């Protein structure tokens, strides 16, 4: 009986062991299945979240900055990534807004600069017009002063006063014939009106003497070039400076036998060389108490014959090339001009 009882106990233990083992195996299998299910759920949620974040990143990279960032409520690594992506997106939004504001400000600045430039251009044009007007007024006044002073000087001479008008106009024509710019030619024409301003200092008994001057009287008369230069020198006006050169040099000769400095050739100022020819020519064709007026053709022949001696050859060439205009200055009647041209 004892042995059978032992056997029964052993059988019971084996049965309980088998039941326990089966229960353990079942529980283990259930635990594994649960773990696998939980892991699959975790992996699935993670992969989905990562895919959603990847899609969001693509949208943000494409410039669609209003896209929501997924998984931002999570408190794990994916949530941290979502938070970082949100910060990045918000930074891009802010940068885009700032860039748009900068573009708008740049456009506004460009418009403002354009408006300012236009206003400055208008102002500059107005100022240029005012300066040109004032400069013109000053030039007109300067020329009027030259004219009035030259007329006052001419009253100290022995002719009617037309000499200055004719001589200065001939200077302008010769200057044009030499190819000088229009403004420079005009300046020479105006400045030449002052060529004899120094005669205001010559005594009347010499200046108005009807006969031939003595050597002593001639020496006094020749001082008018120095007197004229002294009157005109030192001016800041280019016109008066030019007039001073003409007053001082219009009795110099190309061959060096003139006065006051016996200058020769190109050493004589160009304006002085022009004035020398014009002054002699008008003196020849003008009637004076001590001589009759020369005919135009004879005066022209004298000028041509003295090229390279008394006169600058280039000035003579310009004089001859513009002969019809010069003849018309001396005698504006058509018949005289034609006659002079034929005689030439």
Coordinates of C-alpha atoms in Angstrom, one line a residue:
X1 CA 0.0 0.0 0.0
X2 CA 2.8 2.3 0.8
X3 CA 4.3 1.9 -2.6
X4 CA 1.1 2.4 -4.4
X5 CA 0.6 5.6 -2.4
X6 CA 4.0 6.8 -3.4
X7 CA 3.3 6.0 -7.0
X8 CA 0.1 7.9 -6.9
X9 CA 1.9 10.9 -5.3
X10 CA 4.5 10.8 -8.1
X11 CA 1.8 10.6 -10.7
X12 CA 0.1 13.6 -9.2
X13 CA 3.3 15.6 -9.1
X14 CA 3.9 14.7 -12.8
X15 CA 0.4 15.8 -13.7
X16 CA 0.7 19.1 -11.8
X17 CA 4.1 19.6 -13.4
X18 CA 2.7 19.0 -16.8
X19 CA -0.1 21.4 -16.1
X20 CA 2.3 24.0 -14.8
X21 CA 4.5 23.6 -17.8
X22 CA 1.7 23.9 -20.2
X23 CA 0.4 27.0 -18.3
X24 CA 3.9 28.4 -18.4
X25 CA 4.3 27.7 -22.1
X26 CA 0.9 29.2 -22.8
X27 CA 1.7 32.3 -20.7
X28 CA 5.1 32.6 -22.4
X29 CA 3.5 32.3 -25.8
X30 CA 0.9 34.9 -24.8
X31 CA 3.6 37.2 -23.5
X32 CA 5.6 36.8 -26.7
X33 CA 2.6 37.4 -28.8
X34 CA 1.7 40.5 -26.7
X35 CA 5.2 41.8 -26.9
X36 CA 5.3 41.2 -30.7
X37 CA 2.0 43.0 -31.0
X38 CA 3.1 45.9 -28.9
X39 CA 6.4 46.1 -30.8
X40 CA 4.6 46.0 -34.1
X41 CA 2.2 48.7 -32.9
X42 CA 5.1 50.8 -31.7
X43 CA 7.1 50.3 -34.9
X44 CA 4.0 51.0 -37.0
X45 CA 3.3 54.3 -35.2
X46 CA 6.9 55.3 -35.4
X47 CA 7.2 54.6 -39.1
X48 CA 4.0 56.4 -39.8
X49 CA 5.1 59.4 -37.7
X50 CA 8.5 59.4 -39.5
X51 CA 6.8 59.1 -42.9
X52 CA 4.5 62.0 -42.0
X53 CA 7.5 64.1 -40.9
X54 CA 9.3 63.2 -44.1
X55 CA 6.3 64.4 -46.1
X56 CA 6.1 67.6 -44.0
X57 CA 9.8 68.2 -44.6
X58 CA 9.3 67.9 -48.3
X59 CA 6.4 70.3 -48.3
X60 CA 8.4 72.8 -46.3
X61 CA 11.4 72.4 -48.6
X62 CA 9.1 73.1 -51.5
X63 CA 8.1 76.4 -50.0
X64 CA 4.7 75.4 -48.5
X65 CA 5.3 76.8 -45.1
X66 CA 1.8 76.5 -43.8
X67 CA 1.9 72.7 -43.7
X68 CA 1.4 71.4 -40.1
X69 CA 4.2 69.4 -38.4
X70 CA 3.0 66.0 -37.3
X71 CA 3.9 64.3 -33.9
X72 CA 4.5 67.6 -32.2
X73 CA 2.5 66.3 -29.2
X74 CA 4.9 63.4 -28.6
X75 CA 7.4 63.4 -25.8
X76 CA 10.0 61.2 -27.3
X77 CA 12.8 61.5 -29.9
X78 CA 10.2 61.9 -32.7
X79 CA 8.5 64.6 -30.7
X80 CA 11.9 66.4 -30.4
X81 CA 12.4 66.0 -34.1
X82 CA 9.0 67.5 -34.7
X83 CA 9.7 70.4 -32.4
X84 CA 13.0 71.1 -34.3
X85 CA 11.2 70.9 -37.6
X86 CA 8.6 73.4 -36.3
X87 CA 11.3 75.8 -35.3
X88 CA 12.9 75.4 -38.7
X89 CA 9.6 76.0 -40.5
X90 CA 8.8 79.0 -38.3
X91 CA 12.3 80.4 -39.0
X92 CA 11.7 80.0 -42.7
X93 CA 8.4 81.8 -42.4
X94 CA 10.0 84.7 -40.6
X95 CA 12.8 84.8 -43.1
X96 CA 10.4 84.8 -46.0
X97 CA 8.4 87.6 -44.4
X98 CA 11.6 89.6 -43.7
X99 CA 12.7 89.1 -47.3
X100 CA 9.3 90.3 -48.6
X101 CA 9.6 93.3 -46.4
X102 CA 13.1 93.9 -47.6
X103 CA 12.0 93.7 -51.2
X104 CA 9.2 96.1 -50.5
X105 CA 11.6 98.5 -48.8
X106 CA 14.1 98.2 -51.7
X107 CA 11.3 99.0 -54.1
X108 CA 10.2 101.9 -52.0
X109 CA 13.8 103.2 -51.8
X110 CA 14.2 102.8 -55.6
X111 CA 11.0 104.8 -56.1
X112 CA 12.2 107.4 -53.6
X113 CA 15.6 107.6 -55.3
X114 CA 14.0 107.9 -58.7
X115 CA 11.7 110.7 -57.4
X116 CA 14.7 112.5 -55.8
X117 CA 16.8 112.1 -58.9
X118 CA 14.0 113.5 -61.0
X119 CA 13.6 116.4 -58.6
X120 CA 17.3 117.0 -58.7
X121 CA 17.3 116.9 -62.5
X122 CA 14.6 119.4 -62.6
X123 CA 16.4 121.6 -60.1
X124 CA 19.7 121.2 -61.9
X125 CA 18.0 122.1 -65.2
X126 CA 16.4 125.2 -63.6
X127 CA 19.7 126.2 -62.0
X128 CA 21.5 125.6 -65.3
X129 CA 19.0 127.8 -67.0
X130 CA 19.4 130.5 -64.4
X131 CA 23.2 130.3 -64.6
X132 CA 23.0 130.5 -68.4
X133 CA 20.7 133.5 -68.1
X134 CA 22.9 135.2 -65.6
X135 CA 26.0 134.4 -67.6
X136 CA 24.4 135.7 -70.7
X137 CA 23.4 138.9 -68.9
X138 CA 27.0 139.3 -67.5
X139 CA 28.4 138.7 -71.0
X140 CA 26.0 141.2 -72.5
X141 CA 27.0 143.8 -69.9
X142 CA 30.7 143.0 -70.4
X143 CA 30.3 143.4 -74.1
X144 CA 28.3 146.6 -73.6
X145 CA 31.1 148.0 -71.4
X146 CA 33.6 147.1 -74.1
X147 CA 31.5 148.7 -76.8
X148 CA 30.9 151.9 -74.9
X149 CA 34.6 152.2 -73.9
X150 CA 35.7 151.5 -77.5
X151 CA 33.2 154.2 -78.8
X152 CA 34.6 156.7 -76.3
X153 CA 38.1 155.8 -77.5
X154 CA 37.0 156.2 -81.1
X155 CA 35.9 159.7 -80.5
X156 CA 39.6 160.4 -79.8
X157 CA 40.5 159.3 -83.3
X158 CA 40.3 161.1 -86.6
X159 CA 37.6 159.0 -88.4
X160 CA 33.8 158.8 -87.9
X161 CA 33.8 156.0 -85.4
X162 CA 32.8 153.3 -88.0
X163 CA 36.4 152.0 -88.0
X164 CA 35.8 150.0 -84.8
X165 CA 32.7 148.4 -86.2
X166 CA 34.3 147.5 -89.5
X167 CA 37.7 146.5 -88.1
X168 CA 36.3 144.2 -85.4
X169 CA 33.8 142.6 -87.9
X170 CA 36.7 141.8 -90.3
X171 CA 38.6 140.3 -87.3
X172 CA 35.6 138.0 -86.7
X173 CA 35.4 136.9 -90.4
X174 CA 39.1 136.2 -90.5
X175 CA 38.9 134.1 -87.3
X176 CA 36.1 132.1 -88.8
X177 CA 38.1 131.7 -92.0
X178 CA 40.9 130.2 -89.9
X179 CA 38.5 127.6 -88.6
X180 CA 38.4 128.9 -85.0
X181 CA 35.3 127.9 -83.0
X182 CA 32.3 130.2 -83.2
X183 CA 32.6 131.4 -79.6
X184 CA 36.3 132.1 -79.9
X185 CA 35.8 134.0 -83.2
X186 CA 33.0 136.1 -81.5
X187 CA 35.3 136.8 -78.6
X188 CA 38.1 138.1 -80.9
X189 CA 35.6 140.2 -82.8
X190 CA 34.4 141.9 -79.5
X191 CA 37.8 142.2 -78.0
X192 CA 39.2 143.8 -81.1
X193 CA 37.0 146.8 -80.5
X194 CA 39.4 147.7 -77.7
X195 CA 42.6 147.6 -79.9
X196 CA 43.2 151.4 -79.8
X197 CA 42.0 152.1 -76.2
X198 CA 45.5 153.4 -75.4
X199 CA 44.9 156.4 -77.7
X200 CA 43.1 158.1 -74.8
X201 CA 46.6 158.8 -73.4
X202 CA 48.0 160.4 -76.6
X203 CA 48.1 164.2 -76.7
X204 CA 45.6 165.9 -79.0
X205 CA 48.2 167.8 -81.0
X206 CA 49.7 164.5 -82.0
X207 CA 46.5 162.4 -82.3
X208 CA 44.7 165.0 -84.4
X209 CA 47.7 166.2 -86.4
X210 CA 46.6 166.4 -90.1
X211 CA 50.0 166.0 -91.6
X212 CA 52.8 163.5 -91.3
X213 CA 54.2 162.9 -87.8
X214 CA 57.8 163.5 -86.9
X215 CA 59.9 160.8 -85.6
X216 CA 59.4 162.0 -82.0
X217 CA 55.7 162.3 -82.5
X218 CA 55.6 158.9 -84.1
X219 CA 57.4 157.5 -81.0
X220 CA 54.8 159.1 -78.7
X221 CA 51.9 157.7 -80.9
X222 CA 53.4 154.2 -80.7
X223 CA 53.1 154.3 -76.9
X224 CA 49.3 153.8 -77.3
X225 CA 49.8 150.0 -77.5
X226 CA 51.6 150.0 -74.1
X227 CA 49.0 152.4 -72.6
X228 CA 46.2 150.2 -73.9
X229 CA 47.8 147.1 -72.4
X230 CA 48.2 148.9 -69.0
X231 CA 44.5 149.9 -69.0
X232 CA 43.3 146.3 -69.8
X233 CA 45.9 144.0 -68.1
X234 CA 45.2 142.2 -64.9
X235 CA 41.5 141.6 -65.5
X236 CA 39.9 138.3 -64.5
X237 CA 37.6 138.5 -67.6
X238 CA 38.8 136.3 -70.5
X239 CA 37.4 138.9 -72.9
X240 CA 39.4 141.8 -71.3
X241 CA 42.5 139.6 -71.2
X242 CA 42.1 138.9 -74.9
X243 CA 41.5 142.6 -75.5
X244 CA 44.8 143.4 -73.6
X245 CA 46.7 141.0 -75.9
X246 CA 45.2 142.6 -79.0
X247 CA 45.9 146.1 -77.8
X248 CA 49.5 145.3 -77.1
X249 CA 50.3 143.2 -80.2
X250 CA 48.2 144.5 -83.1
X251 CA 51.1 146.6 -84.5
X252 CA 53.6 143.7 -84.4
X253 CA 54.6 142.3 -87.9
X254 CA 55.0 138.8 -89.0
X255 CA 58.6 139.5 -90.1
X256 CA 59.5 141.0 -86.7
X257 CA 59.7 144.6 -87.8
X258 CA 56.7 145.8 -85.8
X259 CA 56.4 147.3 -82.4
X260 CA 56.5 147.4 -79.3
X261 CA 58.5 144.2 -78.9
X262 CA 59.5 143.3 -82.5
X263 CA 57.8 139.9 -82.1
X264 CA 57.8 137.7 -85.2
X265 CA 55.7 134.8 -86.5
X266 CA 53.9 132.6 -84.0
X267 CA 55.4 134.5 -81.1
X268 CA 52.7 137.1 -81.8
X269 CA 49.4 136.2 -80.3
X270 CA 47.0 134.9 -82.9
X271 CA 44.3 137.5 -82.0
X272 CA 47.0 140.2 -82.5
X273 CA 48.0 138.8 -85.9
X274 CA 44.3 138.8 -87.0
X275 CA 43.8 142.4 -85.7
X276 CA 47.0 143.6 -87.4
X277 CA 45.6 142.6 -90.8
X278 CA 42.1 143.9 -90.2
X279 CA 43.3 147.2 -88.8
X280 CA 45.6 147.9 -91.7
X281 CA 43.0 146.9 -94.3
X282 CA 40.3 149.2 -92.8
X283 CA 42.8 152.0 -92.5
X284 CA 43.7 151.7 -96.2
X285 CA 40.0 151.8 -97.4
X286 CA 39.1 154.6 -94.9
X287 CA 39.5 158.3 -95.7
X288 CA 41.7 160.3 -93.3
X289 CA 42.7 163.9 -93.2
X290 CA 46.1 163.0 -94.5
X291 CA 45.0 160.5 -97.2
X292 CA 42.2 159.4 -99.4
X293 CA 40.5 156.0 -99.2
X294 CA 42.0 153.2 -101.3
X295 CA 39.8 151.3 -103.7
X296 CA 38.9 147.8 -102.4
X297 CA 40.9 146.0 -105.1
X298 CA 44.1 148.0 -104.4
X299 CA 43.7 147.4 -100.6
X300 CA 43.2 143.7 -101.2
X301 CA 46.3 143.6 -103.5
X302 CA 48.4 145.3 -100.7
X303 CA 47.3 142.7 -98.1
X304 CA 48.1 139.8 -100.5
X305 CA 51.5 141.3 -101.4
X306 CA 52.5 141.6 -97.8
X307 CA 51.7 138.0 -96.8
X308 CA 54.7 136.6 -94.9
X309 CA 56.1 140.1 -94.3
X310 CA 53.7 142.3 -92.5
X311 CA 50.9 139.7 -92.2
X312 CA 50.5 136.1 -91.1
X313 CA 50.2 134.1 -94.3
X314 CA 47.4 132.0 -92.9
X315 CA 45.4 135.1 -91.9
X316 CA 45.9 136.4 -95.5
X317 CA 44.6 133.1 -96.9
X318 CA 41.5 133.3 -94.6
X319 CA 41.1 137.0 -95.6
X320 CA 41.1 136.1 -99.3
X321 CA 38.8 133.1 -98.8
X322 CA 36.2 135.3 -97.2
X323 CA 36.7 138.3 -99.4
X324 CA 33.1 138.8 -100.4
X325 CA 32.0 139.0 -96.8
X326 CA 34.8 141.4 -95.9
X327 CA 34.2 143.6 -98.9
X328 CA 30.5 143.8 -97.9
X329 CA 31.5 145.0 -94.5
X330 CA 33.4 147.9 -96.0
X331 CA 30.7 148.7 -98.6
X332 CA 27.5 146.8 -98.2
X333 CA 26.1 147.8 -101.6
X334 CA 25.8 144.8 -104.0
X335 CA 27.5 146.7 -106.9
X336 CA 30.6 147.4 -104.8
X337 CA 30.8 143.8 -103.6
X338 CA 30.6 142.4 -107.2
X339 CA 33.1 144.9 -108.4
X340 CA 35.5 143.9 -105.7
X341 CA 35.1 140.3 -106.6
X342 CA 35.6 140.9 -110.3
X343 CA 38.7 143.0 -109.6
X344 CA 40.1 140.2 -107.5

